CSV table of N, CA and C in Angstrom, one decimal:
chain,number,residue,atom,x,y,z
A,29,MET,N,17.6,14.6,-6.0
A,29,MET,CA,17.7,14.6,-4.5
A,29,MET,C,18.2,13.1,-4.1
A,30,ASN,N,19.2,13.1,-3.3
A,30,ASN,CA,19.8,11.7,-3.1
A,30,ASN,C,18.8,11.2,-1.8
A,31,PRO,N,19.0,9.8,-1.6
A,31,PRO,CA,18.0,9.2,-0.5
A,31,PRO,C,18.1,9.8,0.8
A,32,ARG,N,19.3,9.9,1.3
A,32,ARG,CA,19.4,10.5,2.6
A,32,ARG,C,18.7,11.8,2.8
A,33,ARG,N,18.9,12.7,1.9
A,33,ARG,CA,18.3,14.0,1.9
A,33,ARG,C,16.6,13.8,1.7
A,34,TRP,N,16.2,12.9,1.0
A,34,TRP,CA,14.8,12.6,0.8
A,34,TRP,C,14.3,12.2,2.2
A,35,TRP,N,15.0,11.2,2.9
A,35,TRP,CA,14.6,10.7,4.2
A,35,TRP,C,14.7,11.9,5.2
A,36,GLU,N,15.6,12.7,5.2
A,36,GLU,CA,15.7,13.9,6.1
A,36,GLU,C,14.6,14.8,6.0
A,37,GLU,N,14.3,15.1,4.9
A,37,GLU,CA,13.0,15.9,4.5
A,37,GLU,C,11.8,15.5,5.1
A,38,LEU,N,11.5,14.0,4.9
A,38,LEU,CA,10.4,13.3,5.3
A,38,LEU,C,10.3,13.2,6.8
A,39,VAL,N,11.3,13.0,7.5
A,39,VAL,CA,11.3,12.8,8.9
A,39,VAL,C,11.1,14.1,9.5
A,40,TYR,N,11.7,15.4,9.0
A,40,TYR,CA,11.5,16.6,9.5
A,40,TYR,C,9.9,16.8,9.4
A,41,ALA,N,9.4,16.7,8.2
A,41,ALA,CA,8.1,17.2,7.9
A,41,ALA,C,7.2,16.3,8.8
A,42,THR,N,7.4,15.1,9.1
A,42,THR,CA,6.5,14.2,10.1
A,42,THR,C,6.6,14.8,11.5
A,43,PHE,N,7.8,15.3,12.0
A,43,PHE,CA,8.0,15.8,13.2
A,43,PHE,C,7.1,17.1,13.2
A,44,ILE,N,7.3,18.0,12.5
A,44,ILE,CA,6.3,19.3,12.3
A,44,ILE,C,5.0,18.9,12.3
A,45,ALA,N,4.7,18.0,11.4
A,45,ALA,CA,3.1,17.5,11.0
A,45,ALA,C,2.5,16.9,12.3
A,46,SER,N,3.3,16.3,13.2
A,46,SER,CA,3.0,15.9,14.4
A,46,SER,C,2.8,16.8,15.6
A,47,GLY,N,3.1,18.2,15.3
A,47,GLY,CA,3.1,19.0,16.3
A,47,GLY,C,4.4,19.5,17.0
A,48,VAL,N,5.4,19.0,16.7
A,48,VAL,CA,6.6,19.5,17.4
A,48,VAL,C,6.9,20.8,16.9
A,49,PRO,N,7.1,21.7,17.7
A,49,PRO,CA,7.5,23.3,17.1
A,49,PRO,C,8.9,23.3,16.8
A,50,LYS,N,8.9,24.0,15.6
A,50,LYS,CA,10.0,24.1,14.8
A,50,LYS,C,11.1,24.7,15.6
A,51,HIS,N,10.9,25.7,16.6
A,51,HIS,CA,11.9,26.1,17.4
A,51,HIS,C,12.6,25.3,18.3
A,52,GLU,N,11.9,24.1,18.7
A,52,GLU,CA,12.4,23.2,19.5
A,52,GLU,C,13.1,22.0,18.6
A,53,LEU,N,12.7,21.8,17.5
A,53,LEU,CA,12.9,20.7,16.8
A,53,LEU,C,14.6,21.0,15.9
A,54,ASP,N,14.6,22.2,15.5
A,54,ASP,CA,15.9,22.8,14.7
A,54,ASP,C,16.9,22.4,15.5
A,55,PRO,N,17.2,22.8,16.6
A,55,PRO,CA,18.5,22.5,17.2
A,55,PRO,C,19.0,21.1,17.5
A,56,LYS,N,17.8,20.3,17.5
A,56,LYS,CA,18.2,18.8,18.0
A,56,LYS,C,18.1,18.0,16.7
A,57,PHE,N,17.5,18.6,15.6
A,57,PHE,CA,17.3,17.7,14.5
A,57,PHE,C,18.3,17.0,13.7
A,58,ASP,N,19.5,17.6,13.6
A,58,ASP,CA,20.6,17.0,12.8
A,58,ASP,C,21.1,15.7,13.6
A,59,GLN,N,21.4,15.9,15.0
A,59,GLN,CA,21.7,14.6,15.6
A,59,GLN,C,20.7,13.7,15.8
A,60,LEU,N,19.4,14.0,16.0
A,60,LEU,CA,18.2,13.2,15.9
A,60,LEU,C,18.2,12.2,14.6
A,61,PHE,N,18.2,13.0,13.5
A,61,PHE,CA,18.1,12.3,12.1
A,61,PHE,C,19.3,11.4,12.0
A,62,ASP,N,20.6,12.1,12.2
A,62,ASP,CA,21.7,11.0,12.1
A,62,ASP,C,21.5,9.9,12.7
A,63,SER,N,21.1,9.9,14.0
A,63,SER,CA,21.0,8.6,14.9
A,63,SER,C,19.9,7.5,14.2
A,64,LEU,N,18.8,8.3,13.9
A,64,LEU,CA,17.8,7.6,13.2
A,64,LEU,C,18.1,7.0,12.0
A,65,TYR,N,18.9,7.6,11.1
A,65,TYR,CA,19.3,7.1,9.8
A,65,TYR,C,20.2,6.1,10.0
A,66,MET,N,21.2,6.2,10.8
A,66,MET,CA,22.1,5.1,11.1
A,66,MET,C,21.5,3.9,11.7
A,67,ARG,N,20.5,4.1,12.5
A,67,ARG,CA,19.8,2.8,13.1
A,67,ARG,C,19.3,1.9,11.9
A,68,PHE,N,18.7,2.7,10.9
A,68,PHE,CA,18.0,1.9,9.7
A,68,PHE,C,19.0,1.7,8.7
A,69,THR,N,20.3,1.9,9.0
A,69,THR,CA,21.4,1.4,8.2
A,69,THR,C,22.0,0.1,8.5
A,70,SER,N,21.5,-0.6,9.8
A,70,SER,CA,22.0,-1.6,10.3
A,70,SER,C,21.0,-2.6,10.8
A,71,ASP,N,21.5,-3.6,11.4
A,71,ASP,CA,20.5,-4.6,12.1
A,71,ASP,C,19.8,-4.1,13.4
A,72,LEU,N,20.2,-2.9,13.8
A,72,LEU,CA,19.5,-2.1,14.8
A,72,LEU,C,17.9,-1.9,14.5
A,73,GLY,N,17.9,-1.5,13.2
A,73,GLY,CA,16.4,-1.2,12.9
A,73,GLY,C,15.6,-2.3,12.1
A,74,TYR,N,16.1,-3.5,12.3
A,74,TYR,CA,15.6,-4.6,11.4
A,74,TYR,C,15.9,-5.9,12.3
A,75,SER,N,15.0,-6.8,12.0
A,75,SER,CA,15.3,-8.1,12.3
A,75,SER,C,15.1,-9.1,11.2
A,76,LYS,N,15.5,-10.4,11.5
A,76,LYS,CA,15.1,-11.4,10.5
A,76,LYS,C,14.5,-12.5,11.3
A,77,PHE,N,13.8,-13.4,10.4
A,77,PHE,CA,13.1,-14.4,10.9
A,77,PHE,C,14.2,-15.4,11.7
A,78,HIS,N,13.8,-16.1,12.7
A,78,HIS,CA,14.9,-17.0,13.3
A,78,HIS,C,15.4,-18.0,12.5
A,79,ASP,N,14.6,-18.4,11.4
A,79,ASP,CA,15.2,-19.6,10.6
A,79,ASP,C,15.5,-19.0,9.2
A,80,SER,N,15.8,-17.6,9.1
A,80,SER,CA,16.3,-17.1,7.8
A,80,SER,C,17.4,-17.8,7.1
A,81,ILE,N,18.5,-17.9,7.9
A,81,ILE,CA,19.7,-18.4,7.4
A,81,ILE,C,19.6,-19.9,7.1
A,82,ASP,N,18.9,-20.5,8.0
A,82,ASP,CA,18.8,-22.1,7.5
A,82,ASP,C,17.9,-22.3,6.3
A,83,CYS,N,17.1,-21.4,6.0
A,83,CYS,CA,16.1,-21.6,4.9
A,83,CYS,C,16.9,-21.2,3.7
A,84,LEU,N,17.8,-20.1,3.7
A,84,LEU,CA,18.6,-19.7,2.6
A,84,LEU,C,20.0,-20.7,2.5
A,85,LYS,N,20.3,-21.4,3.4
A,85,LYS,CA,21.3,-22.4,3.2
A,85,LYS,C,20.6,-23.7,2.4
A,86,GLU,N,19.5,-24.1,2.9
A,86,GLU,CA,18.6,-25.0,2.2
A,86,GLU,C,18.4,-24.6,0.8
A,87,LEU,N,18.2,-23.6,0.3
A,87,LEU,CA,17.9,-23.1,-1.1
A,87,LEU,C,19.3,-23.3,-1.7
A,88,GLN,N,20.4,-22.9,-1.2
A,88,GLN,CA,21.7,-23.0,-1.8
A,88,GLN,C,21.9,-24.6,-2.1
A,89,ARG,N,21.7,-25.3,-0.9
A,89,ARG,CA,22.1,-26.7,-1.2
A,89,ARG,C,21.2,-27.2,-2.3
A,90,HIS,N,20.1,-26.8,-2.6
A,90,HIS,CA,19.4,-27.3,-3.7
A,90,HIS,C,19.7,-26.5,-5.0
A,91,ASN,N,20.8,-25.8,-4.9
A,91,ASN,CA,21.3,-24.8,-6.3
A,91,ASN,C,20.1,-24.1,-6.6
A,92,ILE,N,19.4,-23.3,-5.8
A,92,ILE,CA,18.3,-22.5,-6.2
A,92,ILE,C,19.0,-21.2,-6.0
A,93,TYR,N,18.8,-20.1,-6.9
A,93,TYR,CA,19.3,-18.9,-6.8
A,93,TYR,C,18.5,-18.1,-5.8
A,94,THR,N,19.0,-17.2,-5.1
A,94,THR,CA,18.1,-16.3,-4.2
A,94,THR,C,18.7,-14.9,-4.3
A,95,GLY,N,17.7,-13.9,-4.2
A,95,GLY,CA,17.9,-12.6,-4.3
A,95,GLY,C,17.1,-11.8,-3.7
A,96,VAL,N,17.4,-10.5,-3.4
A,96,VAL,CA,16.4,-9.5,-2.7
A,96,VAL,C,16.2,-8.6,-3.6
A,97,ILE,N,14.9,-8.2,-3.7
A,97,ILE,CA,14.4,-7.0,-4.7
A,97,ILE,C,13.7,-6.2,-3.5
A,98,SER,N,14.0,-4.7,-3.6
A,98,SER,CA,13.3,-3.9,-2.6
A,98,SER,C,13.2,-2.7,-3.1
A,99,ASN,N,12.1,-2.1,-2.8
A,99,ASN,CA,11.8,-0.6,-3.1
A,99,ASN,C,12.6,0.3,-2.1
A,100,SER,N,13.8,0.2,-2.0
A,100,SER,CA,14.7,0.7,-1.1
A,100,SER,C,15.9,1.5,-1.6
A,101,ASP,N,16.6,2.1,-0.7
A,101,ASP,CA,17.7,2.9,-1.3
A,101,ASP,C,19.2,2.0,-1.0
A,102,GLU,N,20.3,2.8,-1.2
A,102,GLU,CA,21.5,2.2,-1.0
A,102,GLU,C,21.8,1.7,0.2
A,103,ARG,N,21.2,1.8,1.3
A,103,ARG,CA,21.5,1.1,2.6
A,103,ARG,C,21.3,-0.1,2.5
A,104,LEU,N,20.4,-0.8,1.8
A,104,LEU,CA,20.0,-2.0,1.8
A,104,LEU,C,21.0,-3.1,1.9
A,105,THR,N,22.0,-3.0,1.1
A,105,THR,CA,23.1,-3.9,1.3
A,105,THR,C,23.9,-4.0,2.5
A,106,ASP,N,23.9,-2.7,3.2
A,106,ASP,CA,24.5,-2.8,4.4
A,106,ASP,C,23.7,-3.2,5.5
A,107,VAL,N,22.4,-3.2,5.3
A,107,VAL,CA,21.4,-3.8,6.3
A,107,VAL,C,21.5,-5.3,6.1
A,108,LEU,N,21.4,-5.7,4.9
A,108,LEU,CA,21.6,-7.2,4.7
A,108,LEU,C,23.0,-7.8,5.1
A,109,LYS,N,23.9,-7.1,5.1
A,109,LYS,CA,25.4,-7.5,5.7
A,109,LYS,C,25.1,-7.5,7.2
A,110,SER,N,24.6,-6.8,7.8
A,110,SER,CA,24.6,-6.5,9.2
A,110,SER,C,23.7,-7.6,9.7
A,111,LEU,N,22.8,-8.1,8.9
A,111,LEU,CA,21.9,-9.2,9.4
A,111,LEU,C,22.6,-10.5,9.1
A,112,LYS,N,23.8,-10.4,8.5
A,112,LYS,CA,24.6,-11.7,8.0
A,112,LYS,C,23.9,-12.5,6.9
A,113,LEU,N,23.1,-11.8,6.0
A,113,LEU,CA,22.3,-12.5,5.2
A,113,LEU,C,23.1,-12.7,3.7
A,114,THR,N,23.8,-11.6,3.3
A,114,THR,CA,24.7,-11.6,2.1
A,114,THR,C,25.3,-12.9,1.5
A,115,PRO,N,25.9,-13.5,2.6
A,115,PRO,CA,26.6,-14.7,2.1
A,115,PRO,C,25.7,-15.8,1.3
A,116,TYR,N,24.5,-15.7,1.6
A,116,TYR,CA,23.3,-16.8,1.1
A,116,TYR,C,22.5,-16.1,-0.1
A,117,LEU,N,22.8,-14.9,-0.5
A,117,LEU,CA,22.2,-14.3,-1.6
A,117,LEU,C,23.1,-14.1,-2.8
A,118,ASP,N,22.5,-14.3,-4.0
A,118,ASP,CA,23.1,-14.3,-5.2
A,118,ASP,C,23.2,-12.8,-5.7
A,119,PHE,N,22.2,-12.1,-5.3
A,119,PHE,CA,22.1,-10.7,-5.7
A,119,PHE,C,21.2,-9.9,-4.7
A,120,VAL,N,21.4,-8.6,-4.8
A,120,VAL,CA,20.6,-7.6,-4.0
A,120,VAL,C,20.2,-6.4,-5.0
A,121,LEU,N,19.0,-6.2,-5.2
A,121,LEU,CA,18.6,-5.2,-6.2
A,121,LEU,C,17.7,-4.1,-5.6
A,122,PRO,N,18.2,-3.1,-4.9
A,122,PRO,CA,17.3,-2.1,-4.4
A,122,PRO,C,16.7,-1.3,-5.8
A,123,SER,N,15.6,-0.7,-5.6
A,123,SER,CA,15.0,0.0,-6.6
A,123,SER,C,15.7,1.4,-6.9
A,124,TYR,N,16.5,1.9,-5.9
A,124,TYR,CA,17.3,2.9,-6.2
A,124,TYR,C,18.3,2.6,-7.1
A,125,ARG,N,18.9,1.5,-7.2
A,125,ARG,CA,20.0,1.1,-8.1
A,125,ARG,C,19.3,0.7,-9.6
A,126,ALA,N,18.2,0.0,-9.5
A,126,ALA,CA,17.4,-0.5,-10.5
A,126,ALA,C,16.9,0.5,-11.6
A,127,GLY,N,16.4,1.6,-10.9
A,127,GLY,CA,15.8,2.9,-11.5
A,127,GLY,C,14.3,2.6,-11.8
A,128,PHE,N,13.9,1.4,-11.1
A,128,PHE,CA,12.4,1.0,-11.1
A,128,PHE,C,12.0,0.6,-9.8
A,129,GLU,N,10.6,0.7,-9.5
A,129,GLU,CA,10.2,0.1,-8.3
A,129,GLU,C,9.2,-1.0,-8.3
A,130,LYS,N,9.0,-1.9,-7.5
A,130,LYS,CA,8.0,-3.0,-7.6
A,130,LYS,C,6.7,-2.1,-7.5
A,131,PRO,N,5.8,-2.3,-8.3
A,131,PRO,CA,5.5,-3.7,-9.0
A,131,PRO,C,6.0,-3.4,-10.4
A,132,ASP,N,6.7,-2.5,-10.8
A,132,ASP,CA,7.2,-2.4,-12.2
A,132,ASP,C,7.8,-3.7,-12.8
A,133,LYS,N,7.4,-4.2,-13.8
A,133,LYS,CA,7.8,-5.4,-14.3
A,133,LYS,C,9.5,-5.3,-14.6
A,134,GLU,N,9.9,-4.2,-15.0
A,134,GLU,CA,11.2,-4.0,-15.4
A,134,GLU,C,12.2,-4.5,-14.2
A,135,ILE,N,11.8,-4.2,-13.0
A,135,ILE,CA,12.9,-4.5,-11.7
A,135,ILE,C,12.9,-6.0,-11.6
A,136,PHE,N,11.8,-6.8,-11.8
A,136,PHE,CA,11.9,-8.2,-11.8
A,136,PHE,C,12.7,-8.7,-13.0
A,137,ASP,N,12.5,-8.2,-14.1
A,137,ASP,CA,13.2,-8.6,-15.2
A,137,ASP,C,14.6,-8.4,-15.1
A,138,GLN,N,15.1,-7.5,-14.5
A,138,GLN,CA,16.6,-7.1,-14.2
A,138,GLN,C,17.1,-8.0,-13.2
A,139,ALA,N,16.1,-8.6,-12.3
A,139,ALA,CA,16.5,-9.5,-11.2
A,139,ALA,C,16.9,-10.8,-12.0
A,140,LEU,N,15.8,-11.1,-12.8
A,140,LEU,CA,16.3,-12.4,-13.6
A,140,LEU,C,17.6,-12.4,-14.4
A,141,ARG,N,17.9,-11.1,-14.8
A,141,ARG,CA,19.2,-11.0,-15.7
A,141,ARG,C,20.3,-11.1,-14.8
A,142,LEU,N,20.2,-10.6,-13.5
A,142,LEU,CA,21.4,-10.4,-12.6
A,142,LEU,C,21.9,-11.9,-12.2
A,143,VAL,N,21.1,-13.0,-12.4
A,143,VAL,CA,21.6,-14.4,-12.1
A,143,VAL,C,22.8,-14.8,-13.0
A,144,GLY,N,22.6,-14.3,-14.1
A,144,GLY,CA,23.8,-14.4,-15.3
A,144,GLY,C,23.4,-15.8,-15.9
A,145,THR,N,22.3,-16.4,-15.9
A,145,THR,CA,22.0,-17.7,-16.5
A,145,THR,C,20.4,-17.4,-17.1
A,146,PRO,N,20.2,-17.8,-18.1
A,146,PRO,CA,18.7,-17.6,-18.6
A,146,PRO,C,17.7,-18.3,-17.8
A,147,ILE,N,16.9,-17.6,-17.1
A,147,ILE,CA,15.7,-17.7,-16.3
A,147,ILE,C,14.4,-17.3,-16.9
A,148,LYS,N,13.5,-18.2,-17.0
A,148,LYS,CA,12.1,-17.5,-17.4
A,148,LYS,C,11.4,-17.1,-16.3
A,149,PRO,N,10.4,-16.1,-16.4
A,149,PRO,CA,9.7,-15.7,-15.2
A,149,PRO,C,8.9,-17.0,-14.4
A,150,GLU,N,8.4,-17.8,-15.4
A,150,GLU,CA,7.7,-19.0,-14.7
A,150,GLU,C,8.6,-20.0,-14.1
A,151,GLU,N,9.8,-19.7,-14.1
A,151,GLU,CA,10.8,-20.5,-13.3
A,151,GLU,C,11.3,-19.8,-12.1
A,152,ALA,N,10.7,-18.8,-11.7
A,152,ALA,CA,10.9,-18.1,-10.6
A,152,ALA,C,9.8,-17.9,-9.7
A,153,LEU,N,10.1,-17.9,-8.3
A,153,LEU,CA,9.0,-17.7,-7.4
A,153,LEU,C,9.5,-16.4,-6.6
A,154,HIS,N,8.4,-15.7,-6.3
A,154,HIS,CA,8.7,-14.3,-5.5
A,154,HIS,C,8.0,-14.4,-4.1
A,155,VAL,N,8.7,-14.2,-3.1
A,155,VAL,CA,8.1,-14.2,-1.8
A,155,VAL,C,8.1,-12.9,-1.3
A,156,GLY,N,6.8,-12.4,-1.1
A,156,GLY,CA,6.8,-11.0,-0.6
A,156,GLY,C,5.4,-10.9,0.3
A,157,ASP,N,5.1,-9.6,0.8
A,157,ASP,CA,4.1,-9.5,1.7
A,157,ASP,C,3.1,-8.4,1.5
A,158,ASP,N,3.2,-8.0,0.1
A,158,ASP,CA,2.2,-6.9,-0.4
A,158,ASP,C,1.6,-7.3,-1.7
A,159,ILE,N,0.4,-7.4,-1.8
A,159,ILE,CA,-0.2,-8.0,-3.0
A,159,ILE,C,0.0,-7.2,-4.2
A,160,ASN,N,0.0,-5.8,-3.9
A,160,ASN,CA,0.2,-4.6,-5.1
A,160,ASN,C,1.6,-4.6,-5.5
A,161,THR,N,2.5,-4.6,-4.6
A,161,THR,CA,4.0,-4.3,-4.8
A,161,THR,C,4.7,-5.8,-5.2
A,162,ASP,N,4.4,-6.8,-4.5
A,162,ASP,CA,5.0,-8.1,-4.8
A,162,ASP,C,4.3,-8.9,-5.8
A,163,TYR,N,3.1,-8.9,-6.0
A,163,TYR,CA,2.5,-10.0,-6.8
A,163,TYR,C,2.2,-9.3,-8.2
A,164,ARG,N,1.9,-8.0,-8.2
A,164,ARG,CA,1.4,-7.6,-9.7
A,164,ARG,C,2.6,-7.5,-10.6
A,165,GLY,N,3.6,-7.1,-10.3
A,165,GLY,CA,4.9,-7.1,-11.3
A,165,GLY,C,5.4,-8.5,-11.6
A,166,THR,N,5.4,-9.2,-10.7
A,166,THR,CA,6.1,-10.7,-11.1
A,166,THR,C,5.2,-11.6,-11.7
A,167,PHE,N,3.9,-11.4,-11.3
A,167,PHE,CA,2.8,-12.6,-12.0
A,167,PHE,C,1.7,-12.0,-12.6
A,168,TYR,N,1.4,-10.8,-12.7
A,168,TYR,CA,0.4,-10.2,-13.4
A,168,TYR,C,0.4,-10.3,-14.9
A,169,ASP,N,-0.3,-11.0,-15.7
A,169,ASP,CA,-0.2,-11.2,-17.2
A,169,ASP,C,1.0,-12.1,-17.4
A,170,ARG,N,1.2,-12.9,-16.6
A,170,ARG,CA,2.4,-14.0,-16.9
A,170,ARG,C,1.8,-15.2,-16.7
A,171,ASP,N,2.4,-16.3,-17.3
A,171,ASP,CA,2.0,-17.7,-17.1
A,171,ASP,C,2.4,-18.3,-15.9
A,172,THR,N,2.1,-17.7,-14.7
A,172,THR,CA,2.7,-18.3,-13.3
A,172,THR,C,1.9,-17.8,-12.3
A,173,LYS,N,1.8,-18.2,-11.1
A,173,LYS,CA,1.0,-18.0,-10.1
A,173,LYS,C,1.8,-18.1,-8.8
A,174,PRO,N,1.4,-17.3,-7.8
A,174,PRO,CA,2.1,-17.4,-6.5
A,174,PRO,C,1.9,-18.7,-5.9
A,175,LEU,N,2.7,-19.3,-5.1
A,175,LEU,CA,2.7,-20.5,-4.5
A,175,LEU,C,1.7,-20.7,-3.2
A,176,SER,N,1.9,-19.3,-2.6
A,176,SER,CA,1.3,-19.3,-1.2
A,176,SER,C,0.8,-17.8,-1.0
A,177,ASP,N,-0.3,-17.8,-0.1
A,177,ASP,CA,-0.9,-16.6,0.3
A,177,ASP,C,-0.2,-16.0,1.5
A,178,SER,N,0.7,-15.1,1.2
A,178,SER,CA,1.4,-14.5,2.4
A,178,SER,C,0.6,-13.6,3.5
A,179,PHE,N,-0.6,-13.7,3.1
A,179,PHE,CA,-1.6,-12.8,4.2
A,179,PHE,C,-2.3,-13.6,5.0
A,180,LYS,N,-1.9,-15.0,5.0
A,180,LYS,CA,-2.6,-15.9,5.9
A,180,LYS,C,-1.6,-16.2,7.1
A,181,ASN,N,-2.2,-16.3,8.3
A,181,ASN,CA,-1.3,-16.5,9.4
A,181,ASN,C,-0.6,-17.8,9.3
A,182,ASN,N,-1.1,-18.8,8.7
A,182,ASN,CA,-0.6,-20.0,8.7
A,182,ASN,C,0.2,-20.2,7.5
A,183,ASN,N,0.8,-19.3,7.0
A,183,ASN,CA,1.7,-19.4,5.8
A,183,ASN,C,3.0,-20.2,6.1
A,184,PRO,N,3.3,-21.2,5.6
A,184,PRO,CA,4.5,-22.1,5.9
A,184,PRO,C,5.8,-21.3,5.8
A,185,ILE,N,5.9,-20.4,4.8
A,185,ILE,CA,7.2,-19.8,4.7
A,185,ILE,C,7.6,-18.9,5.8
A,186,TYR,N,6.6,-18.3,6.6
A,186,TYR,CA,6.9,-17.6,7.8
A,186,TYR,C,7.0,-18.4,9.0
A,187,ARG,N,6.6,-19.6,9.1
A,187,ARG,CA,6.7,-20.8,10.1
A,187,ARG,C,8.0,-21.3,10.0
A,188,GLY,N,8.4,-21.6,8.8
A,188,GLY,CA,9.6,-22.3,8.6
A,188,GLY,C,9.5,-23.8,8.8
A,189,THR,N,8.5,-24.4,8.5
A,189,THR,CA,8.3,-25.8,8.8
A,189,THR,C,9.0,-26.6,8.0
A,190,THR,N,9.6,-27.9,8.6
A,190,THR,CA,10.3,-28.7,7.7
A,190,THR,C,9.4,-29.4,6.7
A,191,GLY,N,9.9,-29.5,5.6
A,191,GLY,CA,9.4,-30.2,4.5
A,191,GLY,C,8.6,-29.2,3.7
A,192,TRP,N,8.6,-27.9,4.1
A,192,TRP,CA,7.7,-27.0,3.3
A,192,TRP,C,8.4,-26.9,1.8
A,193,MET,N,9.8,-26.9,1.8
A,193,MET,CA,10.5,-26.7,0.4
A,193,MET,C,10.3,-27.9,-0.5
A,194,GLU,N,10.3,-29.1,0.2
A,194,GLU,CA,10.0,-30.3,-0.6
A,194,GLU,C,8.6,-30.4,-1.2
A,195,ARG,N,7.6,-29.7,-0.5
A,195,ARG,CA,6.2,-29.7,-1.0
A,195,ARG,C,6.0,-28.6,-1.9
A,196,HIS,N,6.6,-27.4,-1.8
A,196,HIS,CA,6.2,-26.3,-2.7
A,196,HIS,C,7.3,-25.6,-3.6
A,197,ILE,N,8.5,-26.0,-3.4
A,197,ILE,CA,9.5,-25.3,-4.2
A,197,ILE,C,10.0,-26.1,-5.2
A,198,THR,N,9.4,-27.4,-5.3
A,198,THR,CA,10.0,-28.4,-6.4
A,198,THR,C,9.8,-27.9,-7.7
A,199,ARG,N,8.6,-26.9,-7.9
A,199,ARG,CA,8.2,-26.5,-9.3
A,199,ARG,C,9.2,-25.2,-9.6
A,200,THR,N,9.9,-24.7,-8.6
A,200,THR,CA,10.8,-23.5,-9.0
A,200,THR,C,12.2,-24.0,-8.9
A,201,LYS,N,12.7,-24.3,-10.0
A,201,LYS,CA,13.9,-24.9,-10.0
A,201,LYS,C,15.1,-23.9,-10.0
A,202,TYR,N,14.7,-22.6,-10.4
A,202,TYR,CA,16.0,-21.8,-10.6
A,202,TYR,C,16.0,-20.5,-9.7
A,203,LEU,N,15.1,-19.8,-9.3
A,203,LEU,CA,15.3,-18.6,-8.8
A,203,LEU,C,14.2,-18.1,-7.8
A,204,ILE,N,14.4,-17.6,-6.6
A,204,ILE,CA,13.6,-17.2,-5.7
A,204,ILE,C,14.0,-15.6,-5.4
A,205,PHE,N,12.9,-14.8,-5.5
A,205,PHE,CA,13.1,-13.4,-5.1
A,205,PHE,C,12.6,-13.2,-3.8
A,206,ILE,N,13.2,-12.6,-2.8
A,206,ILE,CA,12.8,-12.1,-1.7
A,206,ILE,C,12.4,-10.7,-1.7
A,207,SER,N,11.4,-10.3,-1.2
A,207,SER,CA,11.2,-8.8,-1.0
A,207,SER,C,11.6,-8.5,0.4
A,208,PHE,N,12.1,-7.2,0.3
A,208,PHE,CA,12.6,-6.5,1.6
A,208,PHE,C,12.2,-5.2,1.6
A,209,VAL,N,11.5,-5.0,2.8
A,209,VAL,CA,11.1,-3.6,3.1
A,209,VAL,C,9.8,-3.2,2.0
């Protein structure tokens, strides 16, 4: 089943489960789903942090590779393009293309290989917001630790404070993974 069909079935089942009568939903569903699906194929369905581009530019200035790993489908690249983020990324790896989802170690290993230069896992930093999908695959059973706790409100990566990179990313010379969705 392709991703669009999977989402279509999920959205339909969600409307039915929430009590929308089938006879009311069916005549309107195709148009409703098309609109919803297209919204989440562009920047209309997402937003970026106000300082995202500045942060990515700074990483480029320091010759640090950056990429996005996501448990997402083929729309991810279009979304990132519409958010004007792709010029600052070295790769985008949706699970749909990788054949593995986070936290499977293989998706992170594929990301390391996508850079095209040998990078060890301990030379990479993964920024994410979910302990199970973003932490386990990258760091579990490896000789590296996350540099910050993304579950705290005062996490500097979300505040975009000046000086954060100099204080925290100096140990990560080569690659930063950014989780999306």
